[in-house]
Amino acid sequence: MRVAVIGLGAIGAQVLWQLSRVNEVEVDGFDKEYPGHPSAGVGGESRLFWNLEMAEPAYVPLIERAAVAWRELEASSGQSLRDPTGVLIYGGEQDVQMQCALNSAKALEVPVDPLEASALRRRFPHFAFDDHAFGLWDRDGAVIRPERTVEVTVELARRNGAIVHEFNPVTALDVTGSMLSVLSLSGKQKFDRVVMCCGGWTSKLVPHIQDEVVTRRLTSLWFNARQDDFIDLPPFLRTAPQYCYGIPSHDRRSIKLGLGFNDHYATGDADTLPRQLEGAELEAELNKFEWIREGMLPWLSRRPYRVETYVESYTRSMLEYIRPHIENPNVIIVTGFSGHGFRVSPAIGEIVCQLVVDGKTSLDIGFMERANPVFSILDPKHGTTTHNSVMASGPSRA
Ligand SMILES: Cc1cc2nc3c(=O)[nH]c(=O)nc-3n(C[C@H](O)[C@H](O)[C@H](O)COP(=O)(O)OP(=O)(O)OC[C@H]3O[C@@H](n4cnc5c(N)ncnc54)[C@H](O)[C@@H]3O)c2cc1C
C-alpha cells in the first residue's frame, strides 16, 4: 500500500513514523518547508506535556496512551525529547475545568498534588494567587522540545525507508479516481491512501472542513525578569478566570507566555495573515498580555524581548478532527488540534496508522465527532467565530 502523509508537523511526523514501521506500507511524507521548521505550529522551543484533562472525560484514555507512546518514542530514538519539570495547572476552586482535571487525575492514577491557595503561595511564591485559587501539581508533567521531536521522529521514519519530500508544498489533491493523485514539486504521484496533516493549512486542500475547523494565529512573548536573573517558576497552565500559560526557558532565565483561543488572531487563510507584528498591531497584541504582567507575575520586565507568531487549527468542540474525506474515505483528515495537539501527538500517530492500515482504531475516538461545540463559526472565509464559551475572556486579575 502506498501512502502519502501531507504535512510533517507535530502530527504528520508521528503518522509518518508509525506508517514507516508497517511492512506492507510504502510511505512518502511532504512538507512545504522542512520537518521541525518554526513557521507553522511547532516553533518556540517548548510545549507543555500535562497528564490531566480539563473538559472531556472521554479524552482521558488518549492521554494515558500518549504518556506511554512518548516513552516509546524516546526509547526508539534514544533521545530525551521532554524535560521532566512537572506542570502546575491552576484556576479557581469552583472552576469546572479544575474539577474535571481532578477527576481525570484520579482516573489516570497519575501523581498529582492538590494545592489550596495557601499551599500554592508557599510552594510557588512567584505567583500572585488570589484566595480562591486551586492548583494541581502534575508531577509527571514535562516540557516538550517540539522542533527536536519532529526532526527526530522524521529521521526515525527515514531510517525505516520513508521518503521525505522537503520544501515541497502539495498544491492539489485529486480524490476522484480509485488512486489518489497528489500534485507537488515532485510532479503528480499516485497513492492508495492520503493522510492530510497540514495544521492551519488543511482547509486549503480540503475546503469542506471550513464549517468545522478554523485557523488562528497565536502569539508567544518571551519576558525576562525585571531584577532577578533566574526565574523560579514552574511551567503552568491557568484555566480561569482567564486562560493563559507560561513556560520558563530551558536555562530558566526567561519565560514564554501565551493566551487562549479568544485572544488569538482570526483568519481564513494561513498564508496571508500578518506574521511579523509591528506598530499599532504589536501594541494591541502586547496589551492583551498586560493583565498577566500587572496582576499575576508582577516581576516581569515591562516589555518582552522576543515576539513570535505561530499557526494552529481549532475545531468547534476543541477536540481533534480525525475523519475521512467526505468524497473519498481513503483520504484521512487529521487536524484541529486546538492548542493541545503536541502532548498527544505520538498516540495520534498510532491511531491514524491503525485507521490507514486496519480501517479502525483500538482507542475509541468517536467522542471527538459527537462532542458539543463551544463556539460557532460565523464566517468560514475569514475564520471569524463567536467567543469560546469555556475559555473566559476580557481583562481579569489573578
Ligand atoms: C504557540 C503555540 C503553543 C502551543 N502549546 C501547546 C502545548 O503547550 N502543548 C500541546 O500539547 N500543544 C500545544 N500547541 C498545539 C500544538 O503545537 C499543535 O496542536 C500541533 O503543532 C498541531 O500539529 P499539526 O501537525 O496539526 O500542525 P503543524 O504542527 O502546524 O504542522 C503542519 C505542517 O503542515 C505543513 N504544510 C502545510 N501545508 C502544506 C502543504 N500544502 N504541503 C506540504 N506541507 C504543508 C506545514 O509546513 C507544517 O509543517 C501549541 C500551539 C501553538 C501554536
Short mmCIF file of C-alpha atoms and ligand atoms in Angstrom, two decimals:
data_model
loop_
_atom_site.label_atom_id
_atom_site.label_comp_id
_atom_site.label_asym_id
_atom_site.label_seq_id
_atom_site.Cartn_x
_atom_site.Cartn_y
_atom_site.Cartn_z
CA MET A 1 0.00 0.00 0.00
CA ARG A 2 1.37 3.44 -0.98
CA VAL A 3 0.53 6.19 1.49
CA ALA A 4 1.22 9.94 1.35
CA VAL A 5 1.39 11.99 4.53
CA ILE A 6 0.91 15.65 3.64
CA GLY A 7 2.35 17.99 6.29
CA LEU A 8 5.14 16.84 8.59
CA GLY A 9 4.50 18.96 11.67
CA ALA A 10 3.69 17.74 15.17
CA ILE A 11 1.15 15.20 13.94
CA GLY A 12 2.35 14.31 10.43
CA ALA A 13 5.79 13.37 11.77
CA GLN A 14 4.24 10.83 14.15
CA VAL A 15 1.92 9.45 11.48
CA LEU A 16 4.86 9.09 9.08
CA TRP A 17 6.93 7.23 11.67
CA GLN A 18 4.15 4.82 12.63
CA LEU A 19 3.39 4.04 8.98
CA SER A 20 7.09 3.54 8.24
CA ARG A 21 7.08 0.70 10.78
CA VAL A 22 4.41 -1.29 8.92
CA ASN A 23 5.86 -3.84 6.50
CA GLU A 24 3.20 -3.65 3.81
CA VAL A 25 3.26 0.17 3.66
CA GLU A 26 5.45 2.39 1.50
CA VAL A 27 5.15 5.91 2.83
CA ASP A 28 6.05 9.33 1.41
CA GLY A 29 5.93 12.49 3.54
CA PHE A 30 5.60 16.02 2.14
CA ASP A 31 6.25 19.33 3.82
CA LYS A 32 6.15 22.78 2.29
CA GLU A 33 9.25 23.57 4.38
CA TYR A 34 11.20 21.01 6.46
CA PRO A 35 10.30 18.88 9.49
CA GLY A 36 10.68 20.93 12.67
CA HIS A 37 10.55 24.36 10.97
CA PRO A 38 9.21 27.24 13.07
CA SER A 39 6.62 28.73 10.70
CA ALA A 40 3.60 26.57 11.45
CA GLY A 41 2.51 25.13 14.81
CA VAL A 42 5.79 23.71 16.06
CA GLY A 43 8.28 26.50 16.93
CA GLY A 44 9.20 28.36 20.10
CA GLU A 45 11.34 25.69 21.83
CA SER A 46 8.73 24.38 24.24
CA ARG A 47 5.28 22.82 24.56
CA LEU A 48 3.58 21.60 27.71
CA PHE A 49 3.00 17.94 28.34
CA TRP A 50 0.42 17.56 31.10
CA ASN A 51 -1.45 14.45 32.20
CA LEU A 52 -4.81 15.94 33.16
CA GLU A 53 -7.93 16.63 31.13
CA MET A 54 -9.93 19.74 31.89
CA ALA A 55 -13.02 19.32 29.70
CA GLU A 56 -13.83 15.93 28.18
CA PRO A 57 -13.68 12.77 30.35
CA ALA A 58 -13.67 10.58 27.20
CA TYR A 59 -10.29 12.12 26.34
CA VAL A 60 -8.60 10.53 29.35
CA PRO A 61 -7.63 7.17 27.70
CA LEU A 62 -5.93 9.14 24.90
CA ILE A 63 -3.76 10.97 27.44
CA GLU A 64 -2.95 7.67 29.13
CA ARG A 65 -1.88 6.16 25.82
CA ALA A 66 0.08 9.30 24.90
CA ALA A 67 2.17 9.04 28.08
CA VAL A 68 3.21 5.51 27.08
CA ALA A 69 3.71 6.43 23.41
CA TRP A 70 6.02 9.32 24.36
CA ARG A 71 8.20 6.92 26.34
CA GLU A 72 8.28 4.52 23.38
CA LEU A 73 9.27 7.32 21.02
CA GLU A 74 12.05 8.42 23.36
CA ALA A 75 13.28 4.83 23.75
CA SER A 76 13.21 4.21 19.98
CA SER A 77 15.15 7.38 19.24
CA GLY A 78 17.46 7.13 22.24
CA GLN A 79 16.79 10.85 22.77
CA SER A 80 15.26 12.78 25.58
CA LEU A 81 12.51 14.84 23.94
CA ARG A 82 10.87 16.18 27.13
CA ASP A 83 12.27 17.82 30.24
CA PRO A 84 10.70 16.25 33.35
CA THR A 85 9.82 19.51 35.10
CA GLY A 86 6.30 18.87 36.46
CA VAL A 87 3.48 21.21 35.42
CA LEU A 88 1.17 23.36 37.54
CA ILE A 89 -2.48 23.51 36.41
CA TYR A 90 -4.43 26.11 38.33
CA GLY A 91 -7.69 28.02 38.39
CA GLY A 92 -10.49 28.75 40.82
CA GLU A 93 -11.58 26.13 43.35
CA GLN A 94 -15.15 26.18 41.93
CA ASP A 95 -13.95 26.09 38.37
CA VAL A 96 -15.47 23.13 36.46
CA GLN A 97 -12.25 22.68 34.50
CA MET A 98 -10.30 22.14 37.71
CA GLN A 99 -12.89 19.65 38.96
CA CYS A 100 -12.66 17.80 35.67
CA ALA A 101 -8.85 17.85 35.91
CA LEU A 102 -9.01 16.43 39.43
CA ASN A 103 -11.33 13.62 38.27
CA SER A 104 -9.03 12.81 35.37
CA ALA A 105 -6.06 12.58 37.77
CA LYS A 106 -7.99 10.01 39.81
CA ALA A 107 -8.96 8.04 36.70
CA LEU A 108 -5.41 8.07 35.35
CA GLU A 109 -3.79 7.37 38.72
CA VAL A 110 -1.07 9.89 37.92
CA PRO A 111 0.85 11.50 40.78
CA VAL A 112 -0.83 14.85 41.37
CA ASP A 113 -0.70 17.15 44.42
CA PRO A 114 -3.90 19.16 45.00
CA LEU A 115 -2.97 22.60 46.41
CA GLU A 116 -5.24 25.18 48.09
CA ALA A 117 -4.37 28.89 47.85
CA SER A 118 -2.13 28.93 50.94
CA ALA A 119 -0.21 25.84 49.78
CA LEU A 120 0.13 27.34 46.29
CA ARG A 121 1.60 30.53 47.74
CA ARG A 122 4.07 28.61 49.89
CA ARG A 123 5.18 26.36 47.07
CA PHE A 124 5.20 28.90 44.23
CA PRO A 125 5.90 32.31 45.78
CA HIS A 126 6.48 33.92 42.41
CA PHE A 127 2.77 33.90 41.54
CA ALA A 128 0.22 36.35 42.90
CA PHE A 129 -2.55 33.80 43.71
CA ASP A 130 -5.93 35.00 44.96
CA ASP A 131 -7.71 33.41 47.96
CA HIS A 132 -9.86 31.15 45.78
CA ALA A 133 -7.04 29.74 43.72
CA PHE A 134 -6.80 25.97 43.47
CA GLY A 135 -3.99 24.11 41.76
CA LEU A 136 -2.91 20.63 40.75
CA TRP A 137 0.79 19.91 40.61
CA ASP A 138 1.20 17.29 37.88
CA ARG A 139 4.43 15.68 38.98
CA ASP A 140 4.85 13.75 35.70
CA GLY A 141 4.16 16.84 33.60
CA ALA A 142 7.01 17.88 31.32
CA VAL A 143 8.21 20.39 28.77
CA ILE A 144 8.35 19.00 25.24
CA ARG A 145 11.14 20.05 22.87
CA PRO A 146 8.90 20.50 19.82
CA GLU A 147 11.34 21.15 16.98
CA ARG A 148 13.65 18.36 18.11
CA THR A 149 10.74 15.94 18.48
CA VAL A 150 9.57 16.47 14.92
CA GLU A 151 13.07 16.30 13.49
CA VAL A 152 13.99 13.15 15.40
CA THR A 153 10.70 11.39 14.59
CA VAL A 154 11.01 12.08 10.87
CA GLU A 155 14.58 10.78 10.97
CA LEU A 156 13.32 7.56 12.56
CA ALA A 157 10.83 7.24 9.71
CA ARG A 158 13.51 7.95 7.13
CA ARG A 159 15.66 5.19 8.61
CA ASN A 160 12.72 2.81 8.13
CA GLY A 161 12.56 3.72 4.44
CA ALA A 162 10.06 6.59 4.40
CA ILE A 163 10.69 9.05 1.56
CA VAL A 164 10.66 12.65 2.79
CA HIS A 165 9.96 15.49 0.34
CA GLU A 166 11.17 18.71 1.96
CA PHE A 167 10.42 22.23 0.69
CA ASN A 168 7.75 20.57 -1.36
CA PRO A 169 4.26 22.04 -0.95
CA VAL A 170 1.39 19.89 -2.13
CA THR A 171 -0.67 22.15 -4.37
CA ALA A 172 -3.51 19.85 -5.34
CA LEU A 173 -5.15 16.65 -4.19
CA ASP A 174 -7.42 14.80 -6.59
CA VAL A 175 -9.74 12.45 -4.72
CA THR A 176 -11.96 11.43 -7.63
CA GLY A 177 -10.14 8.37 -9.00
CA SER A 178 -9.57 4.97 -7.41
CA MET A 179 -5.94 6.03 -6.91
CA LEU A 180 -5.44 9.39 -5.17
CA SER A 181 -3.39 11.92 -7.03
CA VAL A 182 -1.04 14.27 -5.18
CA LEU A 183 0.50 17.22 -7.04
CA SER A 184 3.71 18.72 -5.66
CA LEU A 185 7.10 19.89 -6.92
CA SER A 186 7.87 16.18 -7.37
CA GLY A 187 5.11 16.06 -10.02
CA LYS A 188 1.87 14.13 -9.91
CA GLN A 189 2.09 10.97 -7.80
CA LYS A 190 -0.49 8.26 -7.17
CA PHE A 191 -1.25 6.82 -3.74
CA ASP A 192 -3.69 4.31 -2.28
CA ARG A 193 -4.19 6.41 0.85
CA VAL A 194 -3.52 10.02 1.82
CA VAL A 195 -3.29 11.46 5.32
CA MET A 196 -3.78 15.23 5.49
CA CYS A 197 -1.87 16.76 8.41
CA CYS A 198 -1.43 20.36 7.29
CA GLY A 199 -2.48 22.02 10.55
CA GLY A 200 -3.82 25.53 9.84
CA TRP A 201 -3.39 24.99 6.09
CA THR A 202 -5.54 21.86 5.87
CA SER A 203 -8.67 23.61 4.59
CA LYS A 204 -6.75 24.89 1.57
CA LEU A 205 -6.64 21.35 0.18
CA VAL A 206 -9.90 20.11 1.73
CA PRO A 207 -12.16 23.20 1.86
CA HIS A 208 -15.24 21.34 3.16
CA ILE A 209 -13.79 21.25 6.71
CA GLN A 210 -14.19 25.02 6.97
CA ASP A 211 -17.57 24.59 8.63
CA GLU A 212 -15.89 22.71 11.47
CA VAL A 213 -12.31 23.95 11.69
CA VAL A 214 -10.83 27.45 11.84
CA THR A 215 -7.26 28.71 11.66
CA ARG A 216 -5.77 31.02 14.25
CA ARG A 217 -2.52 32.93 14.65
CA LEU A 218 -1.06 32.55 18.13
CA THR A 219 1.44 34.94 19.68
CA SER A 220 4.19 33.89 22.07
CA LEU A 221 6.02 36.52 24.13
CA TRP A 222 9.31 35.95 25.94
CA PHE A 223 9.99 38.05 29.04
CA ASN A 224 12.99 38.50 31.29
CA ALA A 225 12.50 39.18 34.98
CA ARG A 226 12.92 42.86 35.96
CA GLN A 227 15.60 42.22 38.57
CA ASP A 228 16.41 38.60 39.20
CA ASP A 229 18.40 36.79 36.60
CA PHE A 230 16.82 33.44 37.49
CA ILE A 231 13.15 32.58 37.23
CA ASP A 232 11.98 30.24 39.96
CA LEU A 233 8.67 29.34 38.38
CA PRO A 234 7.18 26.06 37.17
CA PRO A 235 5.67 25.62 33.73
CA PHE A 236 2.00 26.44 34.28
CA LEU A 237 -1.39 26.48 32.67
CA ARG A 238 -4.05 28.73 34.16
CA THR A 239 -7.65 27.83 33.34
CA ALA A 240 -9.81 30.53 34.94
CA PRO A 241 -10.93 33.25 35.24
CA GLN A 242 -8.85 33.80 32.13
CA TYR A 243 -6.77 31.24 30.27
CA CYS A 244 -3.01 31.62 29.86
CA TYR A 245 0.13 29.53 30.16
CA GLY A 246 3.80 30.09 30.82
CA ILE A 247 6.91 28.02 30.21
CA PRO A 248 10.30 29.03 31.63
CA SER A 249 13.12 28.80 29.10
CA HIS A 250 15.47 25.83 29.42
CA ASP A 251 18.09 27.96 31.21
CA ARG A 252 15.36 29.45 33.50
CA ARG A 253 16.49 32.98 32.63
CA SER A 254 13.25 33.97 30.92
CA ILE A 255 9.66 32.86 30.47
CA LYS A 256 7.44 32.39 27.42
CA LEU A 257 3.77 33.36 27.79
CA GLY A 258 0.74 32.54 25.67
CA LEU A 259 -3.01 33.18 25.76
CA GLY A 260 -6.16 31.21 24.92
CA PHE A 261 -8.45 30.90 21.91
CA ASN A 262 -10.42 34.11 22.44
CA ASP A 263 -7.24 36.16 22.25
CA HIS A 264 -5.89 34.68 19.02
CA TYR A 265 -5.99 36.36 15.63
CA ALA A 266 -8.80 35.01 13.40
CA THR A 267 -8.04 34.16 9.81
CA GLY A 268 -9.42 32.11 6.98
CA ASP A 269 -6.08 31.83 5.22
CA ALA A 270 -2.86 30.75 6.93
CA ASP A 271 -0.74 32.18 4.09
CA THR A 272 -1.97 35.75 4.15
CA LEU A 273 -2.15 36.55 7.86
CA PRO A 274 0.49 39.03 9.12
CA ARG A 275 3.24 37.08 10.87
CA GLN A 276 5.59 39.97 11.74
CA LEU A 277 3.91 42.22 14.31
CA GLU A 278 4.78 45.91 14.37
CA GLY A 279 3.40 49.34 15.25
CA ALA A 280 -0.20 49.52 16.45
CA GLU A 281 -0.79 45.83 15.81
CA LEU A 282 2.15 44.88 18.01
CA GLU A 283 0.99 47.25 20.72
CA ALA A 284 -2.54 45.81 20.65
CA GLU A 285 -1.09 42.31 20.96
CA LEU A 286 1.15 43.30 23.88
CA ASN A 287 -1.83 44.88 25.63
CA LYS A 288 -3.63 41.53 25.66
CA PHE A 289 -0.90 40.18 27.95
CA GLU A 290 -0.83 43.17 30.32
CA TRP A 291 -3.13 41.56 32.89
CA ILE A 292 -0.59 38.78 33.41
CA ARG A 293 2.25 41.20 33.98
CA GLU A 294 0.19 43.51 36.16
CA GLY A 295 -1.68 41.09 38.38
CA MET A 296 -0.16 37.65 38.16
CA LEU A 297 3.59 37.90 37.54
CA PRO A 298 4.36 41.49 38.59
CA TRP A 299 8.13 40.96 38.49
CA LEU A 300 8.26 40.52 34.70
CA SER A 301 10.06 43.10 32.60
CA ARG A 302 7.82 45.81 31.15
CA ARG A 303 8.30 44.61 27.57
CA PRO A 304 9.02 41.19 26.03
CA TYR A 305 12.42 40.74 24.40
CA ARG A 306 11.05 38.36 21.78
CA VAL A 307 7.72 38.15 19.94
CA GLU A 308 6.82 35.26 17.62
CA THR A 309 3.64 34.10 15.93
CA TYR A 310 2.53 30.57 15.04
CA VAL A 311 -0.40 28.92 13.32
CA GLU A 312 -2.85 26.39 14.76
CA SER A 313 -6.23 24.94 13.75
CA TYR A 314 -9.25 24.77 16.09
CA THR A 315 -12.43 22.73 15.92
CA ARG A 316 -15.74 23.98 17.26
CA SER A 317 -15.55 21.38 20.04
CA MET A 318 -11.83 21.96 20.72
CA LEU A 319 -11.32 18.24 20.07
CA GLU A 320 -9.33 16.78 17.21
CA TYR A 321 -10.80 16.43 13.71
CA ILE A 322 -9.88 12.89 12.59
CA ARG A 323 -12.29 11.94 9.86
CA PRO A 324 -12.37 10.54 6.32
CA HIS A 325 -12.77 12.93 3.41
CA ILE A 326 -16.48 13.32 2.54
CA GLU A 327 -15.87 12.27 -1.08
CA ASN A 328 -13.26 9.56 -0.60
CA PRO A 329 -12.70 7.56 2.61
CA ASN A 330 -9.14 6.74 1.51
CA VAL A 331 -8.19 10.29 2.48
CA ILE A 332 -7.99 10.78 6.24
CA ILE A 333 -8.06 14.34 7.50
CA VAL A 334 -6.21 14.88 10.77
CA THR A 335 -6.33 18.44 12.03
CA GLY A 336 -7.97 20.80 14.55
CA PHE A 337 -5.67 20.08 17.46
CA SER A 338 -6.98 23.20 19.17
CA GLY A 339 -3.87 24.21 21.07
CA HIS A 340 -3.17 20.86 22.74
CA GLY A 341 -2.01 18.50 19.99
CA PHE A 342 1.62 18.09 20.88
CA ARG A 343 1.11 16.28 24.13
CA VAL A 344 -0.97 13.53 22.47
CA SER A 345 0.87 13.52 19.12
CA PRO A 346 2.61 10.11 19.46
CA ALA A 347 -0.72 8.48 20.33
CA ILE A 348 -2.42 10.23 17.41
CA GLY A 349 0.31 8.80 15.15
CA GLU A 350 -0.64 5.30 16.30
CA ILE A 351 -4.37 5.92 15.89
CA VAL A 352 -4.06 7.30 12.38
CA CYS A 353 -1.73 4.47 11.36
CA GLN A 354 -4.38 1.99 12.53
CA LEU A 355 -7.05 3.84 10.55
CA VAL A 356 -4.93 3.68 7.41
CA VAL A 357 -3.91 0.04 7.76
CA ASP A 358 -6.91 -1.58 9.52
CA GLY A 359 -9.70 0.94 8.94
CA LYS A 360 -10.41 1.11 12.70
CA THR A 361 -8.69 2.16 15.93
CA SER A 362 -8.07 0.35 19.21
CA LEU A 363 -8.89 3.52 21.17
CA ASP A 364 -12.41 4.95 20.88
CA ILE A 365 -12.25 8.35 19.17
CA GLY A 366 -15.95 8.58 18.27
CA PHE A 367 -16.49 11.09 21.10
CA MET A 368 -14.48 13.66 19.13
CA GLU A 369 -17.13 13.82 16.44
CA ARG A 370 -20.04 13.75 18.89
CA ALA A 371 -18.76 16.47 21.25
CA ASN A 372 -20.78 19.66 21.66
CA PRO A 373 -19.42 22.84 20.07
CA VAL A 374 -18.10 25.54 22.39
CA PHE A 375 -18.11 28.24 19.69
CA SER A 376 -19.82 28.85 16.35
CA ILE A 377 -18.15 29.72 13.07
CA LEU A 378 -19.67 32.96 11.77
CA ASP A 379 -17.73 33.37 8.55
CA PRO A 380 -15.57 30.46 7.34
CA LYS A 381 -13.87 32.60 4.69
CA HIS A 382 -12.42 34.94 7.30
CA GLY A 383 -12.31 32.45 10.16
CA THR A 384 -14.47 34.62 12.40
CA THR A 385 -16.25 32.89 15.28
CA THR A 386 -18.19 33.58 18.43
CA HIS A 387 -16.16 33.53 21.63
CA ASN A 388 -15.20 30.19 23.03
CA SER A 389 -17.61 29.74 25.94
CA VAL A 390 -15.32 27.56 28.07
CA MET A 391 -12.39 29.98 27.95
CA ALA A 392 -13.34 33.14 29.79
CA SER A 393 -12.04 36.33 28.25
CA GLY A 394 -11.74 40.02 28.95
CA PRO A 395 -9.47 41.68 31.48
CA SER A 396 -9.27 39.92 34.80
CA ARG A 397 -6.83 39.75 37.67
CA ALA A 398 -5.21 36.72 39.19
C1 LIG B 1 2.07 28.89 20.30
C2 LIG B 1 1.54 27.50 20.48
C3 LIG B 1 1.61 26.90 21.73
C4 LIG B 1 1.15 25.60 21.90
N1 LIG B 1 1.29 25.00 23.11
C5 LIG B 1 1.00 23.68 23.23
C6 LIG B 1 1.30 22.99 24.42
O1 LIG B 1 1.82 23.57 25.38
N2 LIG B 1 1.02 21.66 24.49
C7 LIG B 1 0.45 20.99 23.44
O2 LIG B 1 0.20 19.79 23.56
N3 LIG B 1 0.15 21.62 22.29
C8 LIG B 1 0.42 22.94 22.17
N4 LIG B 1 0.17 23.59 21.00
C9 LIG B 1 -0.52 22.86 19.94
C10 LIG B 1 0.39 22.05 19.07
O3 LIG B 1 1.61 22.67 18.82
C11 LIG B 1 -0.39 21.82 17.79
O4 LIG B 1 -1.61 21.18 18.15
C12 LIG B 1 0.34 20.99 16.79
O5 LIG B 1 1.51 21.63 16.35
C13 LIG B 1 -0.58 20.73 15.59
O6 LIG B 1 0.08 19.83 14.77
P1 LIG B 1 -0.29 19.72 13.24
O7 LIG B 1 0.59 18.66 12.70
O8 LIG B 1 -1.77 19.62 13.11
O9 LIG B 1 0.10 21.13 12.60
P2 LIG B 1 1.56 21.75 12.44
O10 LIG B 1 2.41 21.33 13.56
O11 LIG B 1 1.34 23.20 12.22
O12 LIG B 1 2.09 21.08 11.12
C14 LIG B 1 1.52 21.32 9.85
C15 LIG B 1 2.58 21.05 8.81
O13 LIG B 1 1.98 21.03 7.53
C16 LIG B 1 2.86 21.65 6.62
N5 LIG B 1 2.07 22.04 5.44
C17 LIG B 1 1.04 22.91 5.41
N6 LIG B 1 0.52 22.99 4.16
C18 LIG B 1 1.23 22.12 3.39
C19 LIG B 1 1.17 21.74 2.04
N7 LIG B 1 0.26 22.25 1.18
N8 LIG B 1 2.07 20.84 1.58
C20 LIG B 1 3.00 20.31 2.41
N9 LIG B 1 3.10 20.63 3.71
C21 LIG B 1 2.22 21.52 4.21
C22 LIG B 1 3.44 22.80 7.42
O14 LIG B 1 4.65 23.27 6.86
C23 LIG B 1 3.65 22.15 8.79
O15 LIG B 1 4.93 21.58 8.90
C24 LIG B 1 0.59 24.90 20.80
C25 LIG B 1 0.50 25.51 19.55
C26 LIG B 1 0.98 26.80 19.38
C27 LIG B 1 0.91 27.42 18.02
#
